[in-house]
mmCIF file of C-alpha atoms in Angstrom:
data_model
loop_
_atom_site.group_PDB
_atom_site.id
_atom_site.type_symbol
_atom_site.label_atom_id
_atom_site.label_comp_id
_atom_site.label_asym_id
_atom_site.label_seq_id
_atom_site.Cartn_x
_atom_site.Cartn_y
_atom_site.Cartn_z
ATOM 1 C CA UNK G 1 0.000 0.000 0.000
ATOM 2 C CA UNK G 2 1.496 3.331 -0.998
ATOM 3 C CA UNK G 3 1.469 6.455 1.123
ATOM 4 C CA UNK G 4 -0.449 8.286 -1.619
ATOM 5 C CA UNK G 5 -3.415 5.957 -1.157
ATOM 6 C CA UNK G 6 -3.685 6.389 2.599
ATOM 7 C CA UNK G 7 -5.916 9.501 2.887
ATOM 8 C CA UNK G 8 -8.456 8.056 0.462
ATOM 9 C CA UNK G 9 -8.421 4.771 2.306
ATOM 10 C CA UNK G 10 -9.026 6.455 5.644
ATOM 11 C CA UNK G 11 -11.928 8.489 4.343
ATOM 12 C CA UNK G 12 -13.353 5.419 2.649
ATOM 13 C CA UNK G 13 -13.195 3.410 5.841
ATOM 14 C CA UNK G 14 -14.901 6.162 7.796
ATOM 15 C CA UNK G 15 -17.645 6.461 5.188
ATOM 16 C CA UNK G 16 -18.341 2.735 5.259
ATOM 17 C CA UNK G 17 -18.549 2.632 9.038
ATOM 18 C CA UNK G 18 -20.632 5.786 9.169
ATOM 19 C CA UNK G 19 -23.164 4.287 6.757
ATOM 20 C CA UNK G 20 -23.189 1.026 8.665
ATOM 21 C CA UNK G 21 -23.400 2.185 12.260
ATOM 22 C CA UNK G 22 -24.591 5.797 12.092
ATOM 23 C CA UNK G 23 -22.869 9.051 13.067
ATOM 24 C CA UNK G 24 -22.793 8.492 16.827
ATOM 25 C CA UNK G 25 -22.212 4.761 16.916
ATOM 26 C CA UNK G 26 -19.539 4.314 14.269
ATOM 27 C CA UNK G 27 -17.305 2.443 16.700
ATOM 28 C CA UNK G 28 -18.775 -1.007 17.472
ATOM 29 C CA UNK G 29 -19.986 -1.764 21.014
ATOM 30 C CA UNK G 30 -17.060 -2.263 23.415
ATOM 31 C CA UNK G 31 -16.087 -5.523 24.990
ATOM 32 C CA UNK G 32 -17.624 -6.029 28.404
ATOM 33 C CA UNK G 33 -14.298 -6.897 29.996
ATOM 34 C CA UNK G 34 -10.632 -6.450 29.177
ATOM 35 C CA UNK G 35 -8.815 -9.665 28.178
ATOM 36 C CA UNK G 36 -5.971 -11.007 30.290
ATOM 37 C CA UNK G 37 -2.748 -9.105 29.635
ATOM 38 C CA UNK G 38 -1.043 -12.217 28.212
ATOM 39 C CA UNK G 39 -3.743 -12.793 25.572
ATOM 40 C CA UNK G 40 -4.259 -10.858 22.374
ATOM 41 C CA UNK G 41 -7.505 -8.890 22.182
ATOM 42 C CA UNK G 42 -9.276 -8.602 18.829
ATOM 43 C CA UNK G 43 -9.117 -4.823 18.873
ATOM 44 C CA UNK G 44 -7.816 -1.882 20.887
ATOM 45 C CA UNK G 45 -9.847 1.279 21.409
ATOM 46 C CA UNK G 46 -7.732 4.385 22.013
ATOM 47 C CA UNK G 47 -8.989 7.863 22.928
ATOM 48 C CA UNK G 48 -7.708 11.314 23.727
ATOM 49 C CA UNK G 49 -9.658 13.927 25.643
ATOM 50 C CA UNK G 50 -8.867 17.318 27.151
ATOM 51 C CA UNK G 51 -11.107 17.210 30.228
ATOM 52 C CA UNK G 52 -10.691 20.959 30.909
ATOM 53 C CA UNK G 53 -9.389 21.970 34.322
ATOM 54 C CA UNK G 54 -9.975 18.722 36.178
ATOM 55 C CA UNK G 55 -8.873 20.272 39.471
ATOM 56 C CA UNK G 56 -10.254 19.510 42.916
ATOM 57 C CA UNK G 57 -11.472 22.103 45.409
ATOM 58 C CA UNK G 58 -8.337 21.990 47.583
ATOM 59 C CA UNK G 59 -6.134 24.920 46.564
ATOM 60 C CA UNK G 60 -3.592 24.821 49.406
ATOM 61 C CA UNK G 61 -1.236 22.833 47.158
ATOM 62 C CA UNK G 62 -1.628 25.232 44.216
ATOM 63 C CA UNK G 63 0.821 28.107 43.772
ATOM 64 C CA UNK G 64 -0.303 29.504 40.424
ATOM 65 C CA UNK G 65 -3.101 32.056 40.618
ATOM 66 C CA UNK G 66 -4.667 30.638 37.464
ATOM 67 C CA UNK G 67 -4.810 27.155 38.968
ATOM 68 C CA UNK G 68 -6.554 28.516 42.050
ATOM 69 C CA UNK G 69 -9.037 30.463 39.949
ATOM 70 C CA UNK G 70 -9.966 27.454 37.819
ATOM 71 C CA UNK G 71 -10.178 24.938 40.646
ATOM 72 C CA UNK G 72 -13.563 23.534 41.597
ATOM 73 C CA UNK G 73 -15.244 26.031 43.950
ATOM 74 C CA UNK G 74 -16.573 23.320 46.275
ATOM 75 C CA UNK G 75 -16.388 19.606 46.959
ATOM 76 C CA UNK G 76 -19.856 19.149 45.497
ATOM 77 C CA UNK G 77 -18.801 20.752 42.209
ATOM 78 C CA UNK G 78 -15.628 18.669 42.070
ATOM 79 C CA UNK G 79 -17.707 15.535 42.642
ATOM 80 C CA UNK G 80 -19.985 16.591 39.778
ATOM 81 C CA UNK G 81 -16.978 17.026 37.471
ATOM 82 C CA UNK G 82 -15.509 13.653 38.423
ATOM 83 C CA UNK G 83 -18.894 11.958 37.970
ATOM 84 C CA UNK G 84 -19.306 13.444 34.508
ATOM 85 C CA UNK G 85 -15.792 12.536 33.352
ATOM 86 C CA UNK G 86 -16.343 8.966 34.547
ATOM 87 C CA UNK G 87 -19.681 8.820 32.716
ATOM 88 C CA UNK G 88 -18.093 9.972 29.451
ATOM 89 C CA UNK G 89 -15.237 7.470 29.724
ATOM 90 C CA UNK G 90 -17.661 4.643 30.467
ATOM 91 C CA UNK G 91 -19.716 5.732 27.470
ATOM 92 C CA UNK G 92 -16.700 5.160 25.210
ATOM 93 C CA UNK G 93 -15.112 2.176 26.987
ATOM 94 C CA UNK G 94 -11.589 2.858 25.655
ATOM 95 C CA UNK G 95 -8.798 0.404 26.376
ATOM 96 C CA UNK G 96 -6.408 3.365 26.538
ATOM 97 C CA UNK G 97 -7.313 7.011 27.064
ATOM 98 C CA UNK G 98 -4.969 9.987 27.250
ATOM 99 C CA UNK G 99 -6.277 12.875 29.357
ATOM 100 C CA UNK G 100 -5.093 16.472 29.317
ATOM 101 C CA UNK G 101 -5.625 19.295 31.852
ATOM 102 C CA UNK G 102 -5.621 17.084 34.938
ATOM 103 C CA UNK G 103 -4.320 18.513 38.186
ATOM 104 C CA UNK G 104 -2.286 15.693 39.696
ATOM 105 C CA UNK G 105 -1.978 12.021 40.530
ATOM 106 C CA UNK G 106 -4.669 12.227 43.212
ATOM 107 C CA UNK G 107 -7.510 13.280 40.897
ATOM 108 C CA UNK G 108 -6.532 10.511 38.455
ATOM 109 C CA UNK G 109 -6.433 7.918 41.227
ATOM 110 C CA UNK G 110 -9.852 9.008 42.486
ATOM 111 C CA UNK G 111 -11.210 8.863 38.938
ATOM 112 C CA UNK G 112 -10.078 5.255 38.509
ATOM 113 C CA UNK G 113 -11.695 4.388 41.849
ATOM 114 C CA UNK G 114 -14.928 6.019 40.729
ATOM 115 C CA UNK G 115 -14.913 4.103 37.437
ATOM 116 C CA UNK G 116 -14.460 0.828 39.265
ATOM 117 C CA UNK G 117 -17.003 1.505 42.015
ATOM 118 C CA UNK G 118 -19.706 3.075 39.850
ATOM 119 C CA UNK G 119 -19.227 1.388 36.475
ATOM 120 C CA UNK G 120 -17.395 -1.841 37.349
ATOM 121 C CA UNK G 121 -14.614 -1.096 34.883
ATOM 122 C CA UNK G 122 -11.031 -1.283 36.107
ATOM 123 C CA UNK G 123 -8.410 1.120 34.829
ATOM 124 C CA UNK G 124 -4.838 1.570 35.925
ATOM 125 C CA UNK G 125 -3.010 4.805 35.228
ATOM 126 C CA UNK G 126 0.343 6.281 34.249
ATOM 127 C CA UNK G 127 1.296 9.706 35.553
ATOM 128 C CA UNK G 128 4.523 11.684 35.966
ATOM 129 C CA UNK G 129 4.615 15.278 37.219
ATOM 130 C CA UNK G 130 5.227 17.738 34.416
ATOM 131 C CA UNK G 131 6.667 21.240 34.407
ATOM 132 C CA UNK G 132 3.855 23.620 33.474
ATOM 133 C CA UNK G 133 4.085 25.783 36.555
ATOM 134 C CA UNK G 134 1.975 28.540 35.019
ATOM 135 C CA UNK G 135 -1.205 26.444 34.876
ATOM 136 C CA UNK G 136 -0.195 23.392 36.963
ATOM 137 C CA UNK G 137 -2.048 21.287 34.386
ATOM 138 C CA UNK G 138 -0.751 17.828 33.528
ATOM 139 C CA UNK G 139 -1.452 14.796 31.355
ATOM 140 C CA UNK G 140 -2.193 11.179 32.231
ATOM 141 C CA UNK G 141 -2.905 7.833 30.570
ATOM 142 C CA UNK G 142 -5.581 5.426 31.773
ATOM 143 C CA UNK G 143 -5.425 1.851 30.494
ATOM 144 C CA UNK G 144 -7.014 -1.552 30.981
ATOM 145 C CA UNK G 145 -4.050 -3.783 30.097
ATOM 146 C CA UNK G 146 -0.748 -4.023 28.291
ATOM 147 C CA UNK G 147 1.377 -1.220 29.780
ATOM 148 C CA UNK G 148 4.938 -2.355 30.464
ATOM 149 C CA UNK G 149 6.711 1.012 30.734
ATOM 150 C CA UNK G 150 5.968 4.724 30.947
ATOM 151 C CA UNK G 151 8.289 7.707 30.870
ATOM 152 C CA UNK G 152 8.961 11.360 30.067
ATOM 153 C CA UNK G 153 11.666 12.603 27.713
ATOM 154 C CA UNK G 154 13.642 15.827 27.911
ATOM 155 C CA UNK G 155 15.525 17.786 25.220
ATOM 156 C CA UNK G 156 19.300 17.846 25.272
ATOM 157 C CA UNK G 157 21.182 21.062 25.989
ATOM 158 C CA UNK G 158 22.267 21.145 22.347
ATOM 159 C CA UNK G 159 18.641 20.992 21.237
ATOM 160 C CA UNK G 160 17.644 23.890 23.441
ATOM 161 C CA UNK G 161 20.654 25.992 22.426
ATOM 162 C CA UNK G 162 19.820 25.497 18.745
ATOM 163 C CA UNK G 163 16.473 27.346 19.075
ATOM 164 C CA UNK G 164 14.926 24.654 16.869
ATOM 165 C CA UNK G 165 13.194 22.925 19.761
ATOM 166 C CA UNK G 166 11.047 23.986 22.712
ATOM 167 C CA UNK G 167 10.358 22.026 25.897
ATOM 168 C CA UNK G 168 7.037 20.240 26.291
ATOM 169 C CA UNK G 169 6.068 20.629 29.939
ATOM 170 C CA UNK G 170 3.039 18.350 29.583
ATOM 171 C CA UNK G 171 3.754 15.009 27.915
ATOM 172 C CA UNK G 172 3.895 11.298 28.676
ATOM 173 C CA UNK G 173 4.842 8.094 26.851
ATOM 174 C CA UNK G 174 3.515 4.600 27.468
ATOM 175 C CA UNK G 175 4.807 1.383 25.904
ATOM 176 C CA UNK G 176 2.214 -1.366 25.549
ATOM 177 C CA UNK G 177 2.676 -5.069 24.804
ATOM 178 C CA UNK G 178 -0.085 -7.601 24.271
ATOM 179 C CA UNK G 179 0.399 -11.328 23.743
ATOM 180 C CA UNK G 180 3.534 -13.384 24.178
ATOM 181 C CA UNK G 181 6.215 -15.026 22.050
ATOM 182 C CA UNK G 182 5.600 -14.686 18.323
ATOM 183 C CA UNK G 183 2.025 -13.639 19.031
ATOM 184 C CA UNK G 184 3.055 -10.229 20.360
ATOM 185 C CA UNK G 185 1.876 -6.773 19.407
ATOM 186 C CA UNK G 186 3.690 -3.669 20.667
ATOM 187 C CA UNK G 187 2.624 -0.033 20.610
ATOM 188 C CA UNK G 188 4.169 3.229 21.772
ATOM 189 C CA UNK G 189 1.594 5.858 22.764
ATOM 190 C CA UNK G 190 2.693 9.441 23.334
ATOM 191 C CA UNK G 191 0.415 12.205 24.570
ATOM 192 C CA UNK G 192 1.157 15.907 24.834
ATOM 193 C CA UNK G 193 -0.515 19.247 25.465
ATOM 194 C CA UNK G 194 1.068 22.027 23.392
ATOM 195 C CA UNK G 195 1.108 25.776 23.961
ATOM 196 C CA UNK G 196 -2.207 27.479 23.264
ATOM 197 C CA UNK G 197 -3.385 30.531 21.264
ATOM 198 C CA UNK G 198 -2.975 31.295 17.528
ATOM 199 C CA UNK G 199 -0.002 33.620 18.040
ATOM 200 C CA UNK G 200 2.073 30.858 19.657
ATOM 201 C CA UNK G 201 2.443 28.700 16.547
ATOM 202 C CA UNK G 202 6.193 29.280 16.324
ATOM 203 C CA UNK G 203 6.611 27.757 19.777
ATOM 204 C CA UNK G 204 4.288 24.905 18.838
ATOM 205 C CA UNK G 205 6.372 24.235 15.727
ATOM 206 C CA UNK G 206 9.422 23.820 17.937
ATOM 207 C CA UNK G 207 7.465 21.604 20.338
ATOM 208 C CA UNK G 208 6.202 19.536 17.410
ATOM 209 C CA UNK G 209 9.755 19.154 16.084
ATOM 210 C CA UNK G 210 10.896 17.924 19.495
ATOM 211 C CA UNK G 211 8.056 15.423 19.907
ATOM 212 C CA UNK G 212 8.639 14.065 16.414
ATOM 213 C CA UNK G 213 12.381 13.810 17.003
ATOM 214 C CA UNK G 214 11.776 11.690 20.097
ATOM 215 C CA UNK G 215 9.798 9.082 18.150
ATOM 216 C CA UNK G 216 11.677 9.339 14.860
ATOM 217 C CA UNK G 217 13.957 6.303 15.469
ATOM 218 C CA UNK G 218 10.909 4.129 16.139
ATOM 219 C CA UNK G 219 9.188 5.417 13.009
ATOM 220 C CA UNK G 220 12.222 4.693 10.869
ATOM 221 C CA UNK G 221 12.335 1.220 12.393
ATOM 222 C CA UNK G 222 8.764 0.539 11.273
ATOM 223 C CA UNK G 223 7.254 0.313 14.751
ATOM 224 C CA UNK G 224 3.694 0.958 15.882
ATOM 225 C CA UNK G 225 3.517 4.535 17.191
ATOM 226 C CA UNK G 226 0.548 6.759 18.024
ATOM 227 C CA UNK G 227 0.861 10.415 19.054
ATOM 228 C CA UNK G 228 -2.297 12.006 20.373
ATOM 229 C CA UNK G 229 -3.447 14.895 22.490
ATOM 230 C CA UNK G 230 -4.375 18.552 22.524
ATOM 231 C CA UNK G 231 -1.867 20.086 20.117
ATOM 232 C CA UNK G 232 -3.705 23.442 20.081
ATOM 233 C CA UNK G 233 -3.081 23.698 16.362
ATOM 234 C CA UNK G 234 -5.092 26.040 14.170
ATOM 235 C CA UNK G 235 -4.704 23.537 11.320
ATOM 236 C CA UNK G 236 -7.249 21.026 10.045
ATOM 237 C CA UNK G 237 -6.234 17.465 9.172
ATOM 238 C CA UNK G 238 -5.527 16.955 5.493
ATOM 239 C CA UNK G 239 -5.192 20.662 4.665
ATOM 240 C CA UNK G 240 -2.000 21.664 6.460
ATOM 241 C CA UNK G 241 1.402 22.395 4.914
ATOM 242 C CA UNK G 242 4.765 20.973 5.946
ATOM 243 C CA UNK G 243 5.735 24.294 7.570
ATOM 244 C CA UNK G 244 2.913 24.390 10.130
ATOM 245 C CA UNK G 245 2.971 22.945 13.641
ATOM 246 C CA UNK G 246 0.813 19.995 12.578
ATOM 247 C CA UNK G 247 2.879 19.400 9.442
ATOM 248 C CA UNK G 248 6.116 19.386 11.433
ATOM 249 C CA UNK G 249 4.612 16.990 13.964
ATOM 250 C CA UNK G 250 3.736 14.623 11.116
ATOM 251 C CA UNK G 251 7.384 14.662 10.014
ATOM 252 C CA UNK G 252 6.664 16.382 6.729
ATOM 253 C CA UNK G 253 9.505 18.892 7.032
ATOM 254 C CA UNK G 254 12.079 16.092 6.693
ATOM 255 C CA UNK G 255 13.008 14.674 3.288
ATOM 256 C CA UNK G 256 12.612 11.103 4.431
ATOM 257 C CA UNK G 257 9.203 9.434 4.155
ATOM 258 C CA UNK G 258 9.819 6.606 6.594
ATOM 259 C CA UNK G 259 9.451 8.973 9.569
ATOM 260 C CA UNK G 260 6.039 10.331 8.550
ATOM 261 C CA UNK G 261 2.884 10.079 10.637
ATOM 262 C CA UNK G 262 -0.643 9.954 9.239
ATOM 263 C CA UNK G 263 -3.246 12.209 10.822
ATOM 264 C CA UNK G 264 -6.163 9.865 11.489
ATOM 265 C CA UNK G 265 -8.453 12.887 11.865
ATOM 266 C CA UNK G 266 -8.585 12.820 8.074
ATOM 267 C CA UNK G 267 -10.955 9.871 8.414
ATOM 268 C CA UNK G 268 -13.441 11.742 10.597
ATOM 269 C CA UNK G 269 -16.881 12.208 9.025
ATOM 270 C CA UNK G 270 -17.448 15.891 8.091
ATOM 271 C CA UNK G 271 -19.862 16.536 10.941
ATOM 272 C CA UNK G 272 -17.304 15.169 13.412
ATOM 273 C CA UNK G 273 -14.317 17.260 12.317
ATOM 274 C CA UNK G 274 -14.451 19.784 15.204
ATOM 275 C CA UNK G 275 -12.905 18.623 18.482
ATOM 276 C CA UNK G 276 -13.724 21.844 20.361
ATOM 277 C CA UNK G 277 -16.917 23.803 20.992
ATOM 278 C CA UNK G 278 -15.388 26.687 19.011
ATOM 279 C CA UNK G 279 -15.512 24.519 15.882
ATOM 280 C CA UNK G 280 -11.713 24.140 15.770
ATOM 281 C CA UNK G 281 -9.729 20.900 15.570
ATOM 282 C CA UNK G 282 -7.260 21.214 18.424
ATOM 283 C CA UNK G 283 -7.095 17.492 19.221
ATOM 284 C CA UNK G 284 -5.456 15.001 16.874
ATOM 285 C CA UNK G 285 -4.427 11.361 16.666
ATOM 286 C CA UNK G 286 -1.383 10.576 14.493
ATOM 287 C CA UNK G 287 -0.268 7.066 13.540
ATOM 288 C CA UNK G 288 2.909 5.574 12.081
ATOM 289 C CA UNK G 289 2.823 3.818 8.717
ATOM 290 C CA UNK G 290 3.070 0.476 10.533
ATOM 291 C CA UNK G 291 -0.354 1.147 12.070
ATOM 292 C CA UNK G 292 -1.838 1.982 8.671
ATOM 293 C CA UNK G 293 -0.459 -1.003 6.726
ATOM 294 C CA UNK G 294 -1.989 -4.456 7.105
ATOM 295 C CA UNK G 295 1.181 -6.517 7.321
ATOM 296 C CA UNK G 296 1.778 -10.252 7.624
ATOM 297 C CA UNK G 297 1.665 -11.809 11.066
ATOM 298 C CA UNK G 298 0.028 -10.306 14.122
ATOM 299 C CA UNK G 299 -0.355 -6.621 13.536
ATOM 300 C CA UNK G 300 -2.148 -3.521 14.819
ATOM 301 C CA UNK G 301 -4.189 -1.908 12.034
ATOM 302 C CA UNK G 302 -6.255 1.274 12.088
ATOM 303 C CA UNK G 303 -9.951 0.659 11.553
ATOM 304 C CA UNK G 304 -12.081 3.729 12.343
ATOM 305 C CA UNK G 305 -12.285 7.026 14.243
ATOM 306 C CA UNK G 306 -15.024 9.253 15.670
ATOM 307 C CA UNK G 307 -15.484 12.222 17.985
ATOM 308 C CA UNK G 308 -18.044 12.093 20.799
ATOM 309 C CA UNK G 309 -19.541 15.553 21.409
ATOM 310 C CA UNK G 310 -22.810 13.777 22.241
ATOM 311 C CA UNK G 311 -21.269 12.568 25.505
ATOM 312 C CA UNK G 312 -19.869 15.975 26.471
ATOM 313 C CA UNK G 313 -22.325 18.668 25.383
ATOM 314 C CA UNK G 314 -25.279 18.956 27.762
ATOM 315 C CA UNK G 315 -28.057 20.943 26.120
ATOM 316 C CA UNK G 316 -26.613 23.541 23.749
ATOM 317 C CA UNK G 317 -22.859 24.245 23.505
ATOM 318 C CA UNK G 318 -21.897 26.692 26.245
ATOM 319 C CA UNK G 319 -21.051 30.324 25.587
ATOM 320 C CA UNK G 320 -18.202 31.976 27.495
ATOM 321 C CA UNK G 321 -17.545 28.473 28.720
ATOM 322 C CA UNK G 322 -14.271 28.996 30.571
ATOM 323 C CA UNK G 323 -15.145 32.217 32.407
ATOM 324 C CA UNK G 324 -18.561 30.991 33.540
ATOM 325 C CA UNK G 325 -18.035 27.251 33.878
ATOM 326 C CA UNK G 326 -19.289 26.705 37.418
ATOM 327 C CA UNK G 327 -21.954 29.386 37.070
ATOM 328 C CA UNK G 328 -23.701 27.439 34.305
ATOM 329 C CA UNK G 329 -26.536 25.229 35.621
ATOM 330 C CA UNK G 330 -25.384 21.616 35.788
ATOM 331 C CA UNK G 331 -28.058 20.376 33.421
ATOM 332 C CA UNK G 332 -26.705 22.780 30.767
ATOM 333 C CA UNK G 333 -22.999 22.727 31.665
ATOM 334 C CA UNK G 334 -20.803 21.004 29.083
ATOM 335 C CA UNK G 335 -18.393 18.596 30.730
ATOM 336 C CA UNK G 336 -15.466 20.060 28.767
ATOM 337 C CA UNK G 337 -14.881 22.493 25.927
ATOM 338 C CA UNK G 338 -13.135 19.631 24.071
ATOM 339 C CA UNK G 339 -14.715 16.515 22.583
ATOM 340 C CA UNK G 340 -13.123 13.073 22.971
ATOM 341 C CA UNK G 341 -11.499 11.554 19.895
ATOM 342 C CA UNK G 342 -11.896 7.758 19.833
ATOM 343 C CA UNK G 343 -10.325 5.296 17.388
ATOM 344 C CA UNK G 344 -10.360 1.549 17.032
ATOM 345 C CA UNK G 345 -7.401 -0.567 15.914
ATOM 346 C CA UNK G 346 -7.783 -4.210 14.907
ATOM 347 C CA UNK G 347 -5.274 -6.886 15.848
ATOM 348 C CA UNK G 348 -5.120 -9.457 13.080
#
């Protein structure tokens, strides 16, 4: 399969599944229970979601004024937020989900407890403190099985001195392995939260270059790699140039083709293209060529992708969402200003 055929293939797959299952149920019903870690599942469902200021009501451990301002104003409101995030995750039943804008390890731990107690679904989590001291936001990965290693990377001094790269304060990598012996499938998942606002694209380009450089050896080696998260890009999948933040993240500024990533958002049905209540596409899921190609032997292969605003938007999309979040009546308050992006990958 040639790289030139990939975008058409992705769109074709999405169209077929959309016609078959409908706009809101394009991903088949989830399995009721995760398989044992040493057995190969038939598919893996992976999601990314910016949950928007998932901070508890205890501000004594917050130093940043912004973090204190955006924290839940009471325990009851924090409980509401946690309940809603758990409901959305249960509605998708992902095997792996990357979350952005979480406060710390404690809120993630409590979320996994809530999912198990309320929905009888067991998630473990990966979390390492980041370095965004201005917002105190972080990222995390929840998973059902398969994680064997998680880590953060840092740029070298030479990278920083070159002015070609910029640190990513909020990122996390997880390495997953399913099966055993020859019947093994491996996947590297990396999530990140890039700098926001349209006028910060130059910094995002440098962040994108750094994130791509970290995974480049694995891409050149033909490994399964997925990068996903809130990249805060102003670009739309399939329309961006090699000189933009999204283009650089895909590896399109290098001459080589074996380090390129495919933006799976290209396969989203038209009505599902926005990942934010503003109509923009901040959140993306990028996959290595190994995930696109259906190779011999046991392999992870992209199948389909959707967004789930139906789980997040309560009533009509909020106006002035951030400034009025906890003033909006709960029955009308959107859980987040971002929509989850959910994809399924077959193991065959």
